PDB file of C-alpha atoms and ligand atoms in Angstrom:
ATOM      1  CA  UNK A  20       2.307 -21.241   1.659  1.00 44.00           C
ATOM      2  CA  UNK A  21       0.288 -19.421  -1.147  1.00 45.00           C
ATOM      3  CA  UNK A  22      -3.333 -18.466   0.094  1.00 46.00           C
ATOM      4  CA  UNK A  23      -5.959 -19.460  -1.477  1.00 49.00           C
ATOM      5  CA  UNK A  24      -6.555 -15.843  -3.636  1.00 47.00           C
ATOM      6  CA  UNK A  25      -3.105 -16.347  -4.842  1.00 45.00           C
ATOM      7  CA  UNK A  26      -3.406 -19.427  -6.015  1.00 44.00           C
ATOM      8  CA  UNK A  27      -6.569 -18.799  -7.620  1.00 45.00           C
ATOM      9  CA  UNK A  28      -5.360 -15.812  -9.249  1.00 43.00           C
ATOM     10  CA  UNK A  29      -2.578 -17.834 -10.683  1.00 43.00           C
ATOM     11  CA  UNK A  30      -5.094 -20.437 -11.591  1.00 43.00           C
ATOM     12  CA  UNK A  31      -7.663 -17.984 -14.211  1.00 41.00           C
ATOM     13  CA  UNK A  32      -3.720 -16.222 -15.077  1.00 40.00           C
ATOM     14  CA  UNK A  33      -3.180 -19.806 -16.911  1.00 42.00           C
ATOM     15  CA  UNK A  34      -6.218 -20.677 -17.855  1.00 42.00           C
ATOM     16  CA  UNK A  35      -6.394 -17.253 -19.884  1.00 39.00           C
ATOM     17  CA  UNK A  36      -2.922 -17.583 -20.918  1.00 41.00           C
ATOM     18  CA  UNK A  37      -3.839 -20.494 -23.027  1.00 41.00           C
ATOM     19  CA  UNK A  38      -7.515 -19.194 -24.373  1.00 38.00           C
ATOM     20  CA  UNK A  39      -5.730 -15.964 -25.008  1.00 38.00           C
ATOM     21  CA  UNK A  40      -3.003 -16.946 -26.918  1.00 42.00           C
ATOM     22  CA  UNK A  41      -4.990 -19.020 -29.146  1.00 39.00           C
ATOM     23  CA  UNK A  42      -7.728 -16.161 -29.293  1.00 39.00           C
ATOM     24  CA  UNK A  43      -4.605 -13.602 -30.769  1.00 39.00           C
ATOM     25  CA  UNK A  44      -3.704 -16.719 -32.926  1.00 42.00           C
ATOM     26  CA  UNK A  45      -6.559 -16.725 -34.204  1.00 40.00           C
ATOM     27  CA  UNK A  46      -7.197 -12.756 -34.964  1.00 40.00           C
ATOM     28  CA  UNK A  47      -3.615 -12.430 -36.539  1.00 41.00           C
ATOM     29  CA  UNK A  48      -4.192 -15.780 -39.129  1.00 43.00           C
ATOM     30  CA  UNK A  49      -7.576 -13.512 -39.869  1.00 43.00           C
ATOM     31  CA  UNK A  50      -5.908 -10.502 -40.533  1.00 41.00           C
ATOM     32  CA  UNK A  51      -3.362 -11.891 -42.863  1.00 42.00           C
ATOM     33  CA  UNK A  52      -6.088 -12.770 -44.903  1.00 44.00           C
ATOM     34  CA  UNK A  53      -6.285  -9.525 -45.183  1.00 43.00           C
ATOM     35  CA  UNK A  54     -10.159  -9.430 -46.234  1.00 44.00           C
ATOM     36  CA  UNK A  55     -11.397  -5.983 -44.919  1.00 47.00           C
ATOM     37  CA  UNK A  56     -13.942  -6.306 -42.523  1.00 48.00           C
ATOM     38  CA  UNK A  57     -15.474  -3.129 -43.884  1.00 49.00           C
ATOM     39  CA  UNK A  58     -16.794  -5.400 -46.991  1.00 49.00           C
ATOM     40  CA  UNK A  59     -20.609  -5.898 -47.045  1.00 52.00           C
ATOM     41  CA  UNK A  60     -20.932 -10.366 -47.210  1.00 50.00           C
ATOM     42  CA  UNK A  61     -24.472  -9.547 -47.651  1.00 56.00           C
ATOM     43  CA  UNK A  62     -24.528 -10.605 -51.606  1.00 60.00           C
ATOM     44  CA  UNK A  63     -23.655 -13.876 -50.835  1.00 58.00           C
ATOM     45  CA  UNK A  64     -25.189 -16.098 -47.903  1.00 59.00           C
ATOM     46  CA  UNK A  65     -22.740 -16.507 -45.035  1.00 54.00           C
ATOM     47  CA  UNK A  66     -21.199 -20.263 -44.702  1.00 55.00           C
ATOM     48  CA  UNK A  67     -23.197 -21.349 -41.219  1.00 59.00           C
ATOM     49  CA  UNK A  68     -20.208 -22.692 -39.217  1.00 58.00           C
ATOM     50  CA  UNK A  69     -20.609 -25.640 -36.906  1.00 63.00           C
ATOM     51  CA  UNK A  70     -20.665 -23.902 -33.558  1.00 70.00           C
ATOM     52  CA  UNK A  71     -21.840 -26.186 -30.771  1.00 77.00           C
ATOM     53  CA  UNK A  72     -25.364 -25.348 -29.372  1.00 78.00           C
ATOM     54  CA  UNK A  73     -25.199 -23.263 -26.458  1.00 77.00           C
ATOM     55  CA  UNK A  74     -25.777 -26.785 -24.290  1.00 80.00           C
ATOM     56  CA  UNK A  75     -24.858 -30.323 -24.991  1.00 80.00           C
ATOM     57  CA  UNK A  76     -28.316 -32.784 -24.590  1.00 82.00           C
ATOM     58  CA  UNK A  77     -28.803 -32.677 -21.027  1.00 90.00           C
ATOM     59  CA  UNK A  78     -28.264 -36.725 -20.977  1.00 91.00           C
ATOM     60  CA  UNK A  79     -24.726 -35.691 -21.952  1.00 90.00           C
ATOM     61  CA  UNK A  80     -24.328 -34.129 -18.622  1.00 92.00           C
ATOM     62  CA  UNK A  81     -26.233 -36.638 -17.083  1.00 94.00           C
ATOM     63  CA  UNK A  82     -24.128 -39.221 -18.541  1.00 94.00           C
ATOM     64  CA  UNK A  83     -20.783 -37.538 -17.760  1.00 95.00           C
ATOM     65  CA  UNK A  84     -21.251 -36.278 -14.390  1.00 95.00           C
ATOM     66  CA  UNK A  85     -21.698 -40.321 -13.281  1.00 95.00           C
ATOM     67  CA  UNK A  86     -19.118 -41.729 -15.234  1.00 94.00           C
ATOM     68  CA  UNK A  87     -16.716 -38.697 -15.325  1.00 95.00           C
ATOM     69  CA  UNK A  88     -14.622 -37.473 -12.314  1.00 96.00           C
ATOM     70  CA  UNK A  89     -16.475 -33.613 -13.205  1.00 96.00           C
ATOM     71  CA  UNK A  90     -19.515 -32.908 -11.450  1.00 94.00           C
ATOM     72  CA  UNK A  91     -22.111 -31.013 -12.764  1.00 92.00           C
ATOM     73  CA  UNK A  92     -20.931 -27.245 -12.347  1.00 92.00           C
ATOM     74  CA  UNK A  93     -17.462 -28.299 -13.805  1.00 95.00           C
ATOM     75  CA  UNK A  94     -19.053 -29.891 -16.701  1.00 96.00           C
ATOM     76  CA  UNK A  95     -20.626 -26.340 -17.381  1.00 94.00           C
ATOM     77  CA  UNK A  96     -17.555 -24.423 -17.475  1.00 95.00           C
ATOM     78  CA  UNK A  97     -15.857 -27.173 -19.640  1.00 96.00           C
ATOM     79  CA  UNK A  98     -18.622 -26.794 -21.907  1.00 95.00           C
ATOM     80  CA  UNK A  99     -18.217 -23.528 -22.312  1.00 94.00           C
ATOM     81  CA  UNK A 100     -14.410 -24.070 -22.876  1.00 94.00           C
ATOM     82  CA  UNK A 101     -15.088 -26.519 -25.273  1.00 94.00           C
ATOM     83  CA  UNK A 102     -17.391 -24.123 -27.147  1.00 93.00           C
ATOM     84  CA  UNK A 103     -15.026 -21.474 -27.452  1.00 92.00           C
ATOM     85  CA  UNK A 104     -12.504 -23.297 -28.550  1.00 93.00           C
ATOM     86  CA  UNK A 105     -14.117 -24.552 -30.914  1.00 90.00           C
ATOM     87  CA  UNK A 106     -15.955 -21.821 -32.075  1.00 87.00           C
ATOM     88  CA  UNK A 107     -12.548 -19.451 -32.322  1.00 85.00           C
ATOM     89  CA  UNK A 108     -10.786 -22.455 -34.721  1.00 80.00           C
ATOM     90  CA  UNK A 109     -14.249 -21.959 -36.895  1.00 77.00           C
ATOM     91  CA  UNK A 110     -12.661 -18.489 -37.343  1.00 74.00           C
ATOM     92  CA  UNK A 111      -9.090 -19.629 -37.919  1.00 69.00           C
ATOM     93  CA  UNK A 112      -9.607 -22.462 -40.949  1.00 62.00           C
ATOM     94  CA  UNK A 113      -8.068 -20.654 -44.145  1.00 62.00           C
ATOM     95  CA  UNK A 114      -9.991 -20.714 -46.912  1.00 61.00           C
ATOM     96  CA  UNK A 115      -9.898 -22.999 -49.726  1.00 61.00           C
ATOM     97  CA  UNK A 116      -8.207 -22.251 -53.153  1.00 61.00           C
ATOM     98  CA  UNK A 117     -10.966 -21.123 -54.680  1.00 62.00           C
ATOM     99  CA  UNK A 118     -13.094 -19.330 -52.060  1.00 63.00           C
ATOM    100  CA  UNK A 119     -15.344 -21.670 -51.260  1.00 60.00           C
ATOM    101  CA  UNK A 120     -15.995 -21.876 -47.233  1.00 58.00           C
ATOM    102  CA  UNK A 121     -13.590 -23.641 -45.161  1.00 57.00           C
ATOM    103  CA  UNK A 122     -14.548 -27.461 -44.315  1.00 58.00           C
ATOM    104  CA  UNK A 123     -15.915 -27.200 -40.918  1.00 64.00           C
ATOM    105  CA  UNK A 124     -14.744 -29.097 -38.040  1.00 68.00           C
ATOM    106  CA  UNK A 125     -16.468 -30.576 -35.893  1.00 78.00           C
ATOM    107  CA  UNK A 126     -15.295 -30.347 -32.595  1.00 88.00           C
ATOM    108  CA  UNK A 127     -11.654 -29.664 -31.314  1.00 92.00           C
ATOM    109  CA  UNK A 128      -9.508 -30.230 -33.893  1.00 90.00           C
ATOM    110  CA  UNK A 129      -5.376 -31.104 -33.459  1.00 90.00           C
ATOM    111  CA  UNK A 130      -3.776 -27.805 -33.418  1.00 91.00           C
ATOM    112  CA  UNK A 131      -6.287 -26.373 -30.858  1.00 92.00           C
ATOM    113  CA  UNK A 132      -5.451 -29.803 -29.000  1.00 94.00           C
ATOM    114  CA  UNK A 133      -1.904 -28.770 -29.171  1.00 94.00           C
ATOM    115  CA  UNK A 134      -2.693 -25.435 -28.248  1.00 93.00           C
ATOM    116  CA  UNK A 135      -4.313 -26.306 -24.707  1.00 94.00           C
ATOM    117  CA  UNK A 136      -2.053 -28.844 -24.135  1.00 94.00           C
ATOM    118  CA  UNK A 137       0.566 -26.308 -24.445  1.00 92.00           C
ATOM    119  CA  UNK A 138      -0.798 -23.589 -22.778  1.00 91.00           C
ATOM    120  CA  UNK A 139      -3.081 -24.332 -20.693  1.00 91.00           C
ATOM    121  CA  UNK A 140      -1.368 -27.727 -18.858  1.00 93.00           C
ATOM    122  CA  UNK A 141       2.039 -26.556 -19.898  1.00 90.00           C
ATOM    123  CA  UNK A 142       3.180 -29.553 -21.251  1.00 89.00           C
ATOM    124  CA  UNK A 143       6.088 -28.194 -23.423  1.00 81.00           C
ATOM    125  CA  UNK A 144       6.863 -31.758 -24.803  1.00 79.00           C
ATOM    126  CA  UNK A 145       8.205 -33.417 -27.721  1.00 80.00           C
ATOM    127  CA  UNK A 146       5.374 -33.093 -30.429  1.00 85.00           C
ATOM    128  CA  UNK A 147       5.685 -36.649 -30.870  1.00 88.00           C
ATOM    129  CA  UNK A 148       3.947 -37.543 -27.329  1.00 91.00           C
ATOM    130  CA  UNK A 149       1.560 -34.893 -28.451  1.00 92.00           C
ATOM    131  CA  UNK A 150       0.531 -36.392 -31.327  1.00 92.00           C
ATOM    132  CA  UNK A 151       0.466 -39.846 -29.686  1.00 93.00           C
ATOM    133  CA  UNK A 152      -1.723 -38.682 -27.008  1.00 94.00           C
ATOM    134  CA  UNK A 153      -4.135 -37.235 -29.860  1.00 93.00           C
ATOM    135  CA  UNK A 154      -4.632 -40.403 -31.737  1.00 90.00           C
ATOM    136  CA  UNK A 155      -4.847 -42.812 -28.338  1.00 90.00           C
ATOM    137  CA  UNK A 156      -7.470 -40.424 -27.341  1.00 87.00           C
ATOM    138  CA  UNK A 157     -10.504 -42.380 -26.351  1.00 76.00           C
ATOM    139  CA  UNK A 158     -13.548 -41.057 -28.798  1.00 77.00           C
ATOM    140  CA  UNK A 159     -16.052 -43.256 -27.683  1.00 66.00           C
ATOM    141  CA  UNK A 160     -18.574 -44.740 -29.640  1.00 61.00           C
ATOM    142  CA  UNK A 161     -18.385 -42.443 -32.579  1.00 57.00           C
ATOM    143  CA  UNK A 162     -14.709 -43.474 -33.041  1.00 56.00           C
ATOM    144  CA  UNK A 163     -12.240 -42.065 -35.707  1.00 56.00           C
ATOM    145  CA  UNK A 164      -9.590 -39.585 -35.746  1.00 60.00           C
ATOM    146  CA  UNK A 165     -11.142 -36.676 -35.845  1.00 79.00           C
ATOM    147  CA  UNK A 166     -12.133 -33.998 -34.338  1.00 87.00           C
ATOM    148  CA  UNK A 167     -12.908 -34.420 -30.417  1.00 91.00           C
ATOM    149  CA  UNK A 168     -16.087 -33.698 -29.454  1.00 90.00           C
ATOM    150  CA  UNK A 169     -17.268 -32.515 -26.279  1.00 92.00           C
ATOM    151  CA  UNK A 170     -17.746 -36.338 -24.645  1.00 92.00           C
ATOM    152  CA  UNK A 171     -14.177 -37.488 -25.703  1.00 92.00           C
ATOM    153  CA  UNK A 172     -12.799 -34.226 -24.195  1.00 94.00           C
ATOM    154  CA  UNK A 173     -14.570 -34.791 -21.114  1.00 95.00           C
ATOM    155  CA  UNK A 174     -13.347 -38.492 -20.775  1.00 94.00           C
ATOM    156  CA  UNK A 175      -9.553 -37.283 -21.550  1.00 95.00           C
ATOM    157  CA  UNK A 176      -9.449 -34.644 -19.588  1.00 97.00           C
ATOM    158  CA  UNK A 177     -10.650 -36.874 -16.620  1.00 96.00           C
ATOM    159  CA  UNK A 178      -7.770 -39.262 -16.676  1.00 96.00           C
ATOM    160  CA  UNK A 179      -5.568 -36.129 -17.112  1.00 96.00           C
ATOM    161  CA  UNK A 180      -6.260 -33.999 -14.032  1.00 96.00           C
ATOM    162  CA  UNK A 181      -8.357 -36.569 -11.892  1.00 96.00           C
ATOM    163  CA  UNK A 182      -7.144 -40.333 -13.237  1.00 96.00           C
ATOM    164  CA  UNK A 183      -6.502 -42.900 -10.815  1.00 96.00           C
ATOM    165  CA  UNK A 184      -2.911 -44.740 -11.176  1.00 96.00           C
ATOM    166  CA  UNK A 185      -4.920 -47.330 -13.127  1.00 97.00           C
ATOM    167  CA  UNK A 186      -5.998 -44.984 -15.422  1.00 96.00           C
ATOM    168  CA  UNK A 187      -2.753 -42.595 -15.935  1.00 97.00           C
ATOM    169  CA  UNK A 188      -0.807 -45.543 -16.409  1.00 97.00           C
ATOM    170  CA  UNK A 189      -3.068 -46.981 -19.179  1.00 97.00           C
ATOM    171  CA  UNK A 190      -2.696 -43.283 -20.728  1.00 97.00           C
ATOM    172  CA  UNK A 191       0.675 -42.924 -20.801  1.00 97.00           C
ATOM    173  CA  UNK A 192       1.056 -47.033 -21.995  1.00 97.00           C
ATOM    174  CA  UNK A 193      -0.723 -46.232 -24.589  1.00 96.00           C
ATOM    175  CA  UNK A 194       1.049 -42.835 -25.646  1.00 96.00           C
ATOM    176  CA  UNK A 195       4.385 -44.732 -25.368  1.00 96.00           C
ATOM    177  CA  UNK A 196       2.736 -48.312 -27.374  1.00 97.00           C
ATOM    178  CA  UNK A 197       3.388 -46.648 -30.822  1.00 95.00           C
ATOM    179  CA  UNK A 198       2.643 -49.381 -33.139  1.00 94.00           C
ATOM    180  CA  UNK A 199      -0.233 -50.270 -30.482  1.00 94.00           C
ATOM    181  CA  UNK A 200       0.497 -54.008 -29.717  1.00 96.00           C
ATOM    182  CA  UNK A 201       0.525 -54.296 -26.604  1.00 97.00           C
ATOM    183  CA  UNK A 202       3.871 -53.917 -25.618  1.00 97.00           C
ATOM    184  CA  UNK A 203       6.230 -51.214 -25.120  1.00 98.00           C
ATOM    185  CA  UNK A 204       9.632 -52.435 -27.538  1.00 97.00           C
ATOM    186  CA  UNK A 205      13.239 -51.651 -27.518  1.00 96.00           C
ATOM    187  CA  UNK A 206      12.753 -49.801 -30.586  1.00 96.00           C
ATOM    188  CA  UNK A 207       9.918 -48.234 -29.745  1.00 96.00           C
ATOM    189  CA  UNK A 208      12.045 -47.072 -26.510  1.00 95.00           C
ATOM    190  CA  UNK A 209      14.274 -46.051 -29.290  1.00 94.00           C
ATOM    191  CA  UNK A 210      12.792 -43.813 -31.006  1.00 92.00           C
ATOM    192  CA  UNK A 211      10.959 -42.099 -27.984  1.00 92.00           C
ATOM    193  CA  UNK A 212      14.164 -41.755 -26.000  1.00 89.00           C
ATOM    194  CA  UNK A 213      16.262 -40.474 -28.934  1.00 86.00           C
ATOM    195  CA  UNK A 214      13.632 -37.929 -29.639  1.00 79.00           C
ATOM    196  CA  UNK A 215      13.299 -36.650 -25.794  1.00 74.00           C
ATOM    197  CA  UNK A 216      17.430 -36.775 -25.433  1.00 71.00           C
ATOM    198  CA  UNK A 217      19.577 -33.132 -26.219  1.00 61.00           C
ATOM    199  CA  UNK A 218      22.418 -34.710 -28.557  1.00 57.00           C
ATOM    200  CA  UNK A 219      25.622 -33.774 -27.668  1.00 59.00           C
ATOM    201  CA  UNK A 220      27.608 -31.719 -29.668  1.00 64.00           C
ATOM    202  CA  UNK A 221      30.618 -33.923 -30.687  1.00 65.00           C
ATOM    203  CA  UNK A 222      29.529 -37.534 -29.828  1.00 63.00           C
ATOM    204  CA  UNK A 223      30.524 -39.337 -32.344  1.00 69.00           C
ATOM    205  CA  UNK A 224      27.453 -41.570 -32.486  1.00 72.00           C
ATOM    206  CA  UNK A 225      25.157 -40.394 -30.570  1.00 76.00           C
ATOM    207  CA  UNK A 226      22.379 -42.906 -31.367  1.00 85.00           C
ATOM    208  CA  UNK A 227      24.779 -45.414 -29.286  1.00 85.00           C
ATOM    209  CA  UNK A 228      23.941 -43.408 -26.430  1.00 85.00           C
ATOM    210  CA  UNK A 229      20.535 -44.042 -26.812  1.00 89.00           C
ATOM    211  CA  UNK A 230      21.065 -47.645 -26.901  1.00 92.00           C
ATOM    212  CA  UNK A 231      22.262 -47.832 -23.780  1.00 91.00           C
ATOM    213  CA  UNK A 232      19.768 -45.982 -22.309  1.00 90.00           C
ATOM    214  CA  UNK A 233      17.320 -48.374 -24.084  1.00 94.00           C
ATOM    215  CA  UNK A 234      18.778 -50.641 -22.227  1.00 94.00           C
ATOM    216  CA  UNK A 235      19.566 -49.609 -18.670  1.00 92.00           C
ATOM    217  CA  UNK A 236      15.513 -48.232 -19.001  1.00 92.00           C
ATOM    218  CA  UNK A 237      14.347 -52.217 -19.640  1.00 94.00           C
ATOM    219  CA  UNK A 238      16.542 -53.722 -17.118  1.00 93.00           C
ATOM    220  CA  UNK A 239      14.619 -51.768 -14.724  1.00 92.00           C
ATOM    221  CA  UNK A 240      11.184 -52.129 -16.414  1.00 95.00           C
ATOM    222  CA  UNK A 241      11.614 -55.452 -18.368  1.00 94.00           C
ATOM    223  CA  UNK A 242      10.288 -57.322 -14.940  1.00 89.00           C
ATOM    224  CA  UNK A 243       9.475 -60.561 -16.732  1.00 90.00           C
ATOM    225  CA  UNK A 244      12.869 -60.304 -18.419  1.00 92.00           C
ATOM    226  CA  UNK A 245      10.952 -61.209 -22.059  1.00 94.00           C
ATOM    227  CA  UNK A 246      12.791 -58.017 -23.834  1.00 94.00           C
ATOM    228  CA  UNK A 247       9.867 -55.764 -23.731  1.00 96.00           C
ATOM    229  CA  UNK A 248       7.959 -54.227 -21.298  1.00 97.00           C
ATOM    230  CA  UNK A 249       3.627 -54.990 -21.116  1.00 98.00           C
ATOM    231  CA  UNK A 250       1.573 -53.642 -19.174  1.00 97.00           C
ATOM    232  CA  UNK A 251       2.105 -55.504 -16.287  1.00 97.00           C
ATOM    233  CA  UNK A 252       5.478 -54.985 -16.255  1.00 97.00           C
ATOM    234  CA  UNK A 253       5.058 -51.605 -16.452  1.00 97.00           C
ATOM    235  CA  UNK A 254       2.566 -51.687 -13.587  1.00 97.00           C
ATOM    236  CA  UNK A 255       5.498 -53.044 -11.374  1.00 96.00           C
ATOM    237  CA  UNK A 256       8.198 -51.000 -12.376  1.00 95.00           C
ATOM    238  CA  UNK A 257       5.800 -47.611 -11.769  1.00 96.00           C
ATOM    239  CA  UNK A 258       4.679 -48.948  -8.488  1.00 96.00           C
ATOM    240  CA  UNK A 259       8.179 -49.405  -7.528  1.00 94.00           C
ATOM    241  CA  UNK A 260       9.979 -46.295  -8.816  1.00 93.00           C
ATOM    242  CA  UNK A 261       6.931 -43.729  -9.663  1.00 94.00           C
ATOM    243  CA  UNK A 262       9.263 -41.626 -11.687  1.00 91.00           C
ATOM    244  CA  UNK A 263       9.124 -44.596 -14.385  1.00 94.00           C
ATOM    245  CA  UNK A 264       5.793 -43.863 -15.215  1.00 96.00           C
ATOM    246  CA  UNK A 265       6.934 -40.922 -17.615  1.00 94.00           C
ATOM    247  CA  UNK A 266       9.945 -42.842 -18.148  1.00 92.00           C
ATOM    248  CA  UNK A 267      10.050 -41.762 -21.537  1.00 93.00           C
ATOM    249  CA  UNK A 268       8.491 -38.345 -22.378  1.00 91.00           C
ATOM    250  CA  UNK A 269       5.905 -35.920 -20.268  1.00 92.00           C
ATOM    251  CA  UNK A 270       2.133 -37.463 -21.440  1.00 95.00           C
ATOM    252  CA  UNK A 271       0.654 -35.606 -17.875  1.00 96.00           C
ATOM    253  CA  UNK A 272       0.100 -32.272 -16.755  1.00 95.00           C
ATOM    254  CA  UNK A 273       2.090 -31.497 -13.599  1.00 93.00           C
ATOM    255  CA  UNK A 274       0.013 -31.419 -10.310  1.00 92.00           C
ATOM    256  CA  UNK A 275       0.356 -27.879  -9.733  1.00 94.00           C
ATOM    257  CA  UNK A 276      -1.160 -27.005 -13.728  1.00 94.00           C
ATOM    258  CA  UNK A 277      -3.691 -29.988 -12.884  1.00 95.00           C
ATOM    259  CA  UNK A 278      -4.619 -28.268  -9.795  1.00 94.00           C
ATOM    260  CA  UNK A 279      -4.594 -24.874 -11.155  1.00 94.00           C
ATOM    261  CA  UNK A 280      -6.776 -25.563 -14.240  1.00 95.00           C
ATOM    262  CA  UNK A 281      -9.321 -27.013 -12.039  1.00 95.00           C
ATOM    263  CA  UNK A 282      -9.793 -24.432 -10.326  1.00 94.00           C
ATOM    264  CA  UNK A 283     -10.903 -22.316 -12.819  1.00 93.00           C
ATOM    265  CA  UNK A 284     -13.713 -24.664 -12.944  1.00 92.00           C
ATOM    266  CA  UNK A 285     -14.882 -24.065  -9.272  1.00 85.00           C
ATOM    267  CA  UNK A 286     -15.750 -20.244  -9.450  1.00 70.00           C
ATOM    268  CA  UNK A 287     -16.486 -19.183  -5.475  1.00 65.00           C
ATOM    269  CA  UNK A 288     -19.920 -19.702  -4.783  1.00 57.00           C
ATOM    270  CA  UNK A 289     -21.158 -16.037  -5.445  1.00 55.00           C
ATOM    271  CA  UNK A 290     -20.167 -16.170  -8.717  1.00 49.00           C
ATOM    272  CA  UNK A 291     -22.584 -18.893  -9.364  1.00 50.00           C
ATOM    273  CA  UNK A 292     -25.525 -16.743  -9.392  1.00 50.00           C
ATOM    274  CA  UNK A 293     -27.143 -15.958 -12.547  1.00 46.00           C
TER     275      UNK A 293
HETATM  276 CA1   CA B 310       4.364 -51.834 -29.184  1.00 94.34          CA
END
């Protein structure tokens, strides 16, 4: 069994594995611009990127520490994750044709998404669940596809590394609900399947492959026997064979990365002092 400096070491080795990979992302996109740094910008007024303030409202942490699964100290050193993330894709954005400062996002934007996801939880998966698990994103209030902000992170991140079932199997319904309806189709089980399957070399067709797949998957799942699988036949099918709930691509960190990434949150209580 690891002890706990091991696994604490391995914990900030993959935290910083993601933030520093996207950090030397970041410098080498800036250097291929190839705008030498030596070069007064004084003539003309910097572009003031949107960097988040130092500190959300302090209601925001207020607000998130009850209805989150972070408490308070966690919520810092999100925060401050959030910030630099954020704050290094400021530096990242190409410019426009003509010169003009980049259009600045506000918040995390998808490829930094990507990034973490990548990186940080290690979920090499089809970009297809990626994006899926972008867009059914909860944003709150403010909606939209854009950018997350730090509130929508928060709330995502919760159901990733702390969700109850309920609330990992409402994530990873939704991810798999392409068209958003409600139910989880055969073609929708279709196209996800065919794009997490290796083809093999040779098969004549392999999409037939698929199909039976597709189908052996809803026997098991389809508990109502209606041809497609809602939620509460999904419910069922997870509670009897657990596996099934990422039946059909990864949409969840592993334990171990869930573990590991939290904690990097919980420095040892000396470090707390400032
Ligand atoms: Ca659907």
């Amino acid at each position: 069994m690891a002890t706990d400096k091991q696994l604490s070491m391995a914990a900030s080795a993959i935290a910083l594995r993601g933030v520093r990979l996207f950090l030397s992302a970041g410098r080498n996109a800036m250097e291929r611009r190839a705008q030498p740094a030596a070069e007064p910008a004084k003539h003309r007024p910097k572009p003031k990127p949107v960097v988040p303030g130092a500190r959300p409202p302090q209601k925001v942490f207020d607000m998130l520490a009850r209805t989150s699964k972070f408490n308070k100290h966690e919520l810092e050193a999100l925060y401050a994750m959030y910030r630099r993330l954020v704050t290094a894709a400021q530096g990242i954005l190409p410019p426009t044709a003509i010169g003009q400062p980049p259009a600045k996002v506000d918040g995390i934007d998808q490829g930094t998404f990507r990034d973490v996801m990548h990186n940080t939880f290690d979920m090499i998966t089809e970009e297809a669940i990626l994006e899926r698990i972008w867009i059914t994103w909860d944003r709150g209030a403010s909606g939209g596809e854009g950018a997350l902000k730090f509130e929508a992170w928060v709330r995502g991140l919760s159901v990733l590394l702390r969700g109850t079932e309920e609330e990992r199997r409402n994530h990873c319904f939704a991810v798999y609900d392409l068209n958003a309806d409600g139910y989880i189709t055969r073609d929708e089980m279709f196209v996800l399947l065919k794009n997490s399957l290796l083809k093999q070399p040779g098969d004549e067709d392999p999409d037939e492959g698929v199909r039976d797949l597709v189908e052996l998957v809803l026997r098991k799942m389809d508990v109502d026997k209606d041809g497609r699988v809602s939620p509460e036949d999904y419910k069922d099918a997870v509670e009897q064979e657990p596996l099934l709930l990422e039946a059909f691509g990864q949409c969840l960190p592993s334990r171990r990365h869930a573990l590991a990434f939290l904690k990097t949150l919980n420095p040892k209580p000396k470090d707390l002092r400032s």
